[in-house]
Coordinates of C-alpha atoms and ligand atoms in Angstrom, one line a residue:
X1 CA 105.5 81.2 87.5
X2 CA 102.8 79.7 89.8
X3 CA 100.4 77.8 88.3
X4 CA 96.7 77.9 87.8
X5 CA 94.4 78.2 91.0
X6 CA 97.2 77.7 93.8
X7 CA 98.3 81.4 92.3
X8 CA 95.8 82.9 94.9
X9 CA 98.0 80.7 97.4
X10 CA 101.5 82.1 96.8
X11 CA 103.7 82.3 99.4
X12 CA 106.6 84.6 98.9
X13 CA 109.3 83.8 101.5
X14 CA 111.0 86.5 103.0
X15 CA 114.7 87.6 103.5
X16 CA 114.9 87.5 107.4
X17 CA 114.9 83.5 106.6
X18 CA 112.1 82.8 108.5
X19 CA 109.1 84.2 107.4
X20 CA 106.8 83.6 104.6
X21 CA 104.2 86.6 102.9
X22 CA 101.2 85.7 101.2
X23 CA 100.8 87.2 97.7
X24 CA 98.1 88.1 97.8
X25 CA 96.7 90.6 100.4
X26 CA 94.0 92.8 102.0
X27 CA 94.6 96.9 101.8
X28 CA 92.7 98.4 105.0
X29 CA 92.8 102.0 103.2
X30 CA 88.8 102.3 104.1
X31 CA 87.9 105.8 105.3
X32 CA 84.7 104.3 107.1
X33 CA 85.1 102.7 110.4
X34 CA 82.3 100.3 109.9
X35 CA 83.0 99.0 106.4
X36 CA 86.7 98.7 108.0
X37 CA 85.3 96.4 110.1
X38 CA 82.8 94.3 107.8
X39 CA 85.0 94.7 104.9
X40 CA 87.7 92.9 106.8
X41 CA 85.9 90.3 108.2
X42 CA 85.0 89.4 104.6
X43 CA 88.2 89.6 103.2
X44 CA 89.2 86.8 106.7
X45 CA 86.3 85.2 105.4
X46 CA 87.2 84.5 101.7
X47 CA 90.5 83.4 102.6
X48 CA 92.7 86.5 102.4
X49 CA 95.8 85.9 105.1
X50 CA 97.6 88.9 104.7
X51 CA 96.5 92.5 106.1
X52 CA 98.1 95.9 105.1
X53 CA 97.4 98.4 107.9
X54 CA 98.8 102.1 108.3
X55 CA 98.8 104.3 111.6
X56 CA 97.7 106.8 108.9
X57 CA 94.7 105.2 107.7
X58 CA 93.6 105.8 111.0
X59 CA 91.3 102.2 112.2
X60 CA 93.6 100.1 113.2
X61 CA 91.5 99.9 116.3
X62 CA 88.8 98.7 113.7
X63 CA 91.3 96.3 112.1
X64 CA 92.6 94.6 115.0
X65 CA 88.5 94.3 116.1
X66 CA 87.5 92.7 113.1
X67 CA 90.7 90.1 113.3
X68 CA 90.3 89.1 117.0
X69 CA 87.1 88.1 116.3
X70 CA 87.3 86.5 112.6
X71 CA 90.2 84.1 114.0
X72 CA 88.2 83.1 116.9
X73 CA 84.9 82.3 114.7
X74 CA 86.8 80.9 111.8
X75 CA 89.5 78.9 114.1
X76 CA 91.9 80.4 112.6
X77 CA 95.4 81.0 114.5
X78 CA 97.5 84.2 114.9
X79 CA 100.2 82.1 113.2
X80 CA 98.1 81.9 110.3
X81 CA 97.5 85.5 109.4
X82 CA 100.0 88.5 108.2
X83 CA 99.9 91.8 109.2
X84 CA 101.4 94.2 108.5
X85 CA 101.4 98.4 109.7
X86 CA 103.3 101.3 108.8
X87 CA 105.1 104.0 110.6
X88 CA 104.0 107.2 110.1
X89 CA 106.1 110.1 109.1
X90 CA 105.6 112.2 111.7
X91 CA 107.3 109.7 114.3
X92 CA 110.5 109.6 112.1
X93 CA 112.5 110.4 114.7
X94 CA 114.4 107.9 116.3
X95 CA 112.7 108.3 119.8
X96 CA 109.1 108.0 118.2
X97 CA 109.6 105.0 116.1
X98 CA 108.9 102.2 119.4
X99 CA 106.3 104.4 121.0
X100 CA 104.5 104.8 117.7
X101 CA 105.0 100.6 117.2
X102 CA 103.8 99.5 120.6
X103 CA 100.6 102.6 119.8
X104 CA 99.9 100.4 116.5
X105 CA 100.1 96.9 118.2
X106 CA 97.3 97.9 121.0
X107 CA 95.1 99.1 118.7
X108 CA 95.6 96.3 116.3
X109 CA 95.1 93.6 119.6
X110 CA 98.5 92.0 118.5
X111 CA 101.8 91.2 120.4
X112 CA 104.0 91.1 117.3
X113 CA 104.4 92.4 114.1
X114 CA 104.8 90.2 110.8
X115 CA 106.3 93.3 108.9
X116 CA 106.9 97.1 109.8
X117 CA 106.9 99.9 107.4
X118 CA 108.1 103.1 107.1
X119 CA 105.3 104.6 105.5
X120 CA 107.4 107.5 103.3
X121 CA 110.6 108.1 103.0
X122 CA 109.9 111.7 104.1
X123 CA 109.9 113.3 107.5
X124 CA 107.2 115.4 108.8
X125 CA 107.5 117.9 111.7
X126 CA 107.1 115.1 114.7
X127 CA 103.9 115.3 116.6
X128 CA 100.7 114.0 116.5
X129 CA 99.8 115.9 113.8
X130 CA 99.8 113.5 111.0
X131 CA 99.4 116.2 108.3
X132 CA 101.6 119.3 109.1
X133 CA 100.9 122.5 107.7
X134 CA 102.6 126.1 107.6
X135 CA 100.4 129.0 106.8
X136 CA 100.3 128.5 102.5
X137 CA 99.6 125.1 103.3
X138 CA 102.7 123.7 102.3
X139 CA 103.7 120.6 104.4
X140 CA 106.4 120.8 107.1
X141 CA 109.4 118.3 106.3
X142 CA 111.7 117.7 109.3
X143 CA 115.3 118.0 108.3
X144 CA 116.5 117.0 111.9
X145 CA 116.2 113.2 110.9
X146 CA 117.6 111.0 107.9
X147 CA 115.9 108.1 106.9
X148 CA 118.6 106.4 108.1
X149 CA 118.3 107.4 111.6
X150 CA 114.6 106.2 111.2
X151 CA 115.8 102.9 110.0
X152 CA 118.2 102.2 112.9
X153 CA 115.4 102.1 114.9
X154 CA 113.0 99.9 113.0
X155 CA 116.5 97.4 112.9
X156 CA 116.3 97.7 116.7
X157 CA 112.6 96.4 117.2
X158 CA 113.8 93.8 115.4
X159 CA 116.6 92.8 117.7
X160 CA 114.1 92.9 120.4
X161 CA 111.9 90.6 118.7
X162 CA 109.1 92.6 118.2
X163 CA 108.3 92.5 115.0
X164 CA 109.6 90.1 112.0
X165 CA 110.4 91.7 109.4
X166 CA 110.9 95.8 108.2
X167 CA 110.9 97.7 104.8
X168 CA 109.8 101.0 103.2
X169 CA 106.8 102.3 101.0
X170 CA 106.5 104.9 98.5
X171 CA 110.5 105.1 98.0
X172 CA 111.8 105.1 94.6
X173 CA 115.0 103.0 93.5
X174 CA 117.4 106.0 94.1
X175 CA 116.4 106.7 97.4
X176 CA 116.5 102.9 98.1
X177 CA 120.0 102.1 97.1
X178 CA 121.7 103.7 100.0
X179 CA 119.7 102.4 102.8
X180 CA 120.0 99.4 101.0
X181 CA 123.7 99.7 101.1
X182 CA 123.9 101.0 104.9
X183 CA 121.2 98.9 106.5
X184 CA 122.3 96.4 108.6
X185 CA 119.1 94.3 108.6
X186 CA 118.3 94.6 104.8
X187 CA 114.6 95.8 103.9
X188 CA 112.2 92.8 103.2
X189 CA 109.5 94.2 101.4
X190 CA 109.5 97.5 99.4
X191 CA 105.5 98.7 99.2
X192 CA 105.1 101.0 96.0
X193 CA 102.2 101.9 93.8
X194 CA 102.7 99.4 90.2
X195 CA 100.5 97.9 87.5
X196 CA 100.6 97.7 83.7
X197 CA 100.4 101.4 83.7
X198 CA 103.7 102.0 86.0
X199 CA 105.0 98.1 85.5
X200 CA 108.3 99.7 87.6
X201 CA 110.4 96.9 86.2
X202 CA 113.2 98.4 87.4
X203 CA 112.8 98.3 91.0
X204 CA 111.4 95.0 90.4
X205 CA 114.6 93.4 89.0
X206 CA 116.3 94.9 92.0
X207 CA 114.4 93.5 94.7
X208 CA 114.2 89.9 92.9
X209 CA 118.2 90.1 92.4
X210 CA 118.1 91.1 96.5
X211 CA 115.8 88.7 97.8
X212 CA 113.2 91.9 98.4
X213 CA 109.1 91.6 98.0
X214 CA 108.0 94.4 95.9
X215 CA 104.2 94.5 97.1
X216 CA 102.1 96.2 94.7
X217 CA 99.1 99.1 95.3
X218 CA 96.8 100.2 93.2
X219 CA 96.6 96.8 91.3
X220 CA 93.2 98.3 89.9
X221 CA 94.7 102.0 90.0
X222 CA 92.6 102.4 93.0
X223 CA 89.6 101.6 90.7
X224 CA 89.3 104.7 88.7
X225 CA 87.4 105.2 85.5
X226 CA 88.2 105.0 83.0
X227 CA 91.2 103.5 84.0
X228 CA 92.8 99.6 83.8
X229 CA 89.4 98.0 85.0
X230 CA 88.4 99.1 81.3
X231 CA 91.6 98.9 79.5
X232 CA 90.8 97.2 75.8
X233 CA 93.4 94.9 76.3
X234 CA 92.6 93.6 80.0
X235 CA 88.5 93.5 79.2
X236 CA 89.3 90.8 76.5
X237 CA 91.9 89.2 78.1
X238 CA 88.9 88.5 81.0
X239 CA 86.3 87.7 78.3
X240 CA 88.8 85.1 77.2
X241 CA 89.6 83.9 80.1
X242 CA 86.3 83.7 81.6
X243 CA 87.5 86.3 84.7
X244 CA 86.8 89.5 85.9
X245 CA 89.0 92.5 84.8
X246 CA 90.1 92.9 88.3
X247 CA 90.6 88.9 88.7
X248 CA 93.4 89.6 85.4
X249 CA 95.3 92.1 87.1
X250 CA 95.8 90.1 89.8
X251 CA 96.8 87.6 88.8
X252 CA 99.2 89.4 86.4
X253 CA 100.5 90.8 89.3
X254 CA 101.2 87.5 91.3
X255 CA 102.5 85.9 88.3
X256 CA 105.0 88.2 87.5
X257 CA 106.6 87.6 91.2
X258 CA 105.2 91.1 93.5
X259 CA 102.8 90.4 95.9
X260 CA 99.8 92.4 95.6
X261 CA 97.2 94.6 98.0
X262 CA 93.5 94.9 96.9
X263 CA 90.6 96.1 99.0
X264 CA 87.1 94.9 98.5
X265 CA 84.5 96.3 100.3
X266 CA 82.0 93.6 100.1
X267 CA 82.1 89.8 100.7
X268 CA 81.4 89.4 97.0
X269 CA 84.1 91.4 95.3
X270 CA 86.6 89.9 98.6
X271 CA 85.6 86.3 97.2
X272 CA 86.0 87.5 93.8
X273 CA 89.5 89.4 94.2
X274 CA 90.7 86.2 95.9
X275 CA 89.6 84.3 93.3
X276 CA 92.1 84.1 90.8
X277 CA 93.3 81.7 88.5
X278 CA 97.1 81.9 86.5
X279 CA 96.8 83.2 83.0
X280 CA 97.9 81.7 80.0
X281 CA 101.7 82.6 78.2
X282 CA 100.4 84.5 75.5
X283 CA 97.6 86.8 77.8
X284 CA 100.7 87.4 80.3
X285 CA 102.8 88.7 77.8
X286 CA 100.1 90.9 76.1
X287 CA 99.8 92.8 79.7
X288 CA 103.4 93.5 79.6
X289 CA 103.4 95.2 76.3
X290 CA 101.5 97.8 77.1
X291 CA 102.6 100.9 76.8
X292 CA 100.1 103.3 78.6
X293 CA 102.3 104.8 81.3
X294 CA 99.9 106.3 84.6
X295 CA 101.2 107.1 87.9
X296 CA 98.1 107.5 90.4
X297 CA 99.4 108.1 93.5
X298 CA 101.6 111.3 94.0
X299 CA 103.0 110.2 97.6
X300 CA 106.2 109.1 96.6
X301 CA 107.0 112.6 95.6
X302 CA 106.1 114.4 98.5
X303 CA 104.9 111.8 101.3
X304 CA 101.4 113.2 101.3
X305 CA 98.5 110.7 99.7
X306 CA 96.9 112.5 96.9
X307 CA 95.3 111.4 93.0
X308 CA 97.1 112.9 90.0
X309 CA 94.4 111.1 87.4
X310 CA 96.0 111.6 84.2
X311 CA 97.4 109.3 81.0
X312 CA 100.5 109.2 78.8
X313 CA 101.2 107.2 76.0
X314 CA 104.3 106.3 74.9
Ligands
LIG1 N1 101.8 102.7 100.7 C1 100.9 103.6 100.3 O1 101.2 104.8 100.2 C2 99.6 103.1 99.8 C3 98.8 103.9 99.0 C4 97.5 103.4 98.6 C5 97.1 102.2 98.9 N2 97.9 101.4 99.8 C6 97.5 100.1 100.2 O2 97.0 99.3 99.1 C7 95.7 98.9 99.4 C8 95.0 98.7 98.1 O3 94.4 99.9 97.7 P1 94.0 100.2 96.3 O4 93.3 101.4 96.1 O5 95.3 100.0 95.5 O6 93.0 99.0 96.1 P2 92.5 98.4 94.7 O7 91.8 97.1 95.1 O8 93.4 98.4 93.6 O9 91.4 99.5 94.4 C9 90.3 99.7 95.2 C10 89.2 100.2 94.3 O10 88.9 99.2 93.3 C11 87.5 98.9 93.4 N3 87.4 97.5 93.3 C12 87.9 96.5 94.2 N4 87.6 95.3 93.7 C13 87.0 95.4 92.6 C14 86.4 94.5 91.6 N5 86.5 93.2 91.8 N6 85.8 95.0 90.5 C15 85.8 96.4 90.3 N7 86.3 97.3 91.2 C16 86.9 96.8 92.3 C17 87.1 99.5 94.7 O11 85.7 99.9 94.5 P3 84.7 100.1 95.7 O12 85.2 101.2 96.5 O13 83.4 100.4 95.0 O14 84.7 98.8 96.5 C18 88.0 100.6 94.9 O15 87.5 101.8 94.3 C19 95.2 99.9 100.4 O16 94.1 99.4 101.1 C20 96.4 100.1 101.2 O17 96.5 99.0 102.1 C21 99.1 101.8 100.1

């Protein structure tokens, strides 16, 4: 377990053997070009090192701004920073995967990748339609292409040097297991949605047994109220503590070995959700026992973003 403030520091090394992910990173999910822009300069600014950037979220133009010019005012070094982007799933075919890369590293104003990610395991019709629709507005899935196929082709950028490291989002530990089994360049980082509502300790024993970085969304389930930023048992771990709600489950999440995506929006909540500190034994252990269970995000089911805001107890 890292200890006290050098948690916000973790580096979690990754399986290609030479490359290292900091824990904690910046989520560029911002609808708003301009507040892409500032809120990712802050986040630079503060001292976050890792950015999570999507094809889908449509700014990686504003990203790639924002980081050209924070690195050259702060000094900072390419070398220094982690980015990361994710292939949509619409270019799952195999002959859309590099075009759909190089598209990504132009707008982003990189050369190389740190880490690609296939967004979804689930293939839409390809085309540059990023949502695809039939006439009942039901998506349009593309059974000409396995994931597999898909993966084959991430494995090759890698041969050619052009990006790092590869892994998947959204997938669930069934669909994982046998591109786990047939890759040839194993994934390095699985991105799924988990927090003390949707812990998914499962996956997470797989990937620690395999050398895989489960990086965590939703670390605030996407801050919706009521929700964990109020949960009883987080609000007085913070008031013990002398932390912020979201500066607990943060820190949970780095301590418990994931890495972790949060996205501010101002330069005082980015200095805030960098800000965290490791919790004591006994408040660790009192996250773990919840037992709310929540799943916010219903894109692992059907590769399409969308809120399903509702609670079970168990
Ligand atoms: N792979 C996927 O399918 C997928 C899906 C979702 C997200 N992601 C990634 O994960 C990143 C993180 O997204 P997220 O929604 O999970 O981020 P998050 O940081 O857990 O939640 C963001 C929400 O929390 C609020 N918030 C942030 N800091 C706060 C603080 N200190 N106190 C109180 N509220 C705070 C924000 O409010 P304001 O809006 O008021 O600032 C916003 O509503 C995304 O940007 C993206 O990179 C990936």
């Amino acid at each position: 377990m890292a200890k006290s403030s050098e948690l916000r520091l973790t580096r979690m090394p990754l399986n290609n053997g030479s490359s290292h992910m900091p824990a904690l990173g910046f989520g560029t999910l911002i609808p708003d070009a301009a507040v892409t822009v500032s809120a990712t300069r802050d986040a630079l600014e503060a001292g976050f090192r890792h950015f999570d950037c999507a094809e889908r979220y449509r700014n990686e133009h504003e990203v790639g701004k924002a980081l050209q010019a924070g690195l050259a005012v702060g000094g900072i070094a390419r070398e220094d920073i982690f980015v990361t982007t994710k292939l949509w799933n619409s270019n799952h075919r195999p002959e859309r995967v590099e075009p759909a890369f190089e598209a990504s590293l132009e707008r982003l104003e990189l050369n190389d990748l740190d880490l690609y990610l296939i967004h979804t395991p689930f293939a839409f019709r390809p085309g540059d339609d990023q949502d695809p629709r039939d006439q009942n507005g039901n998506i349009v899935y593309d059974n000409g292409v396995t994931l597999l196929d898909t993966w084959r082709a991430m494995e090759r950028l890698v041969d050619r040097g052009r990006c790092r490291a590869i892994g998947l989002s959204d997938i669930t530990l069934d669909r994982l297991l046998p591109l786990y089994e047939s890759a040839r360049i194993k994934p390095a980082v699985v991105q799924v949605e988990a927090h003390p509502y949707l812990p998914e300790t499962e996956l997470l024993e797989f990937c620690k047994e395999k050398g895989i970085v489960l990086l965590a969304f939703a670390p605030l389930g996407h801050g919706m109220r009521p929700g964990l930023l109020e949960d009883p048992v987080i609000s007085a771990i913070a008031a013990r503590v002398g932390k912020t709600p979201a500066q607990v489950l943060l820190a949970w999440a780095v301590q418990r070995g994931t890495a972790v995506l949060t996205t501010p929006k101002t330069a005082i909540r980015a200095r805030e959700n960098f800000d965290i500190t490791a919790l004591p034994e006994d408040a660790f252990d009192e996250i773990n026992r919840i037992r709310i269970r929540q799943r916010l995000n219903d894109v692992v089911h059907t590769g399409s973003p969308g809120f399903i805001p509702r609670i079970q107890s168990t």
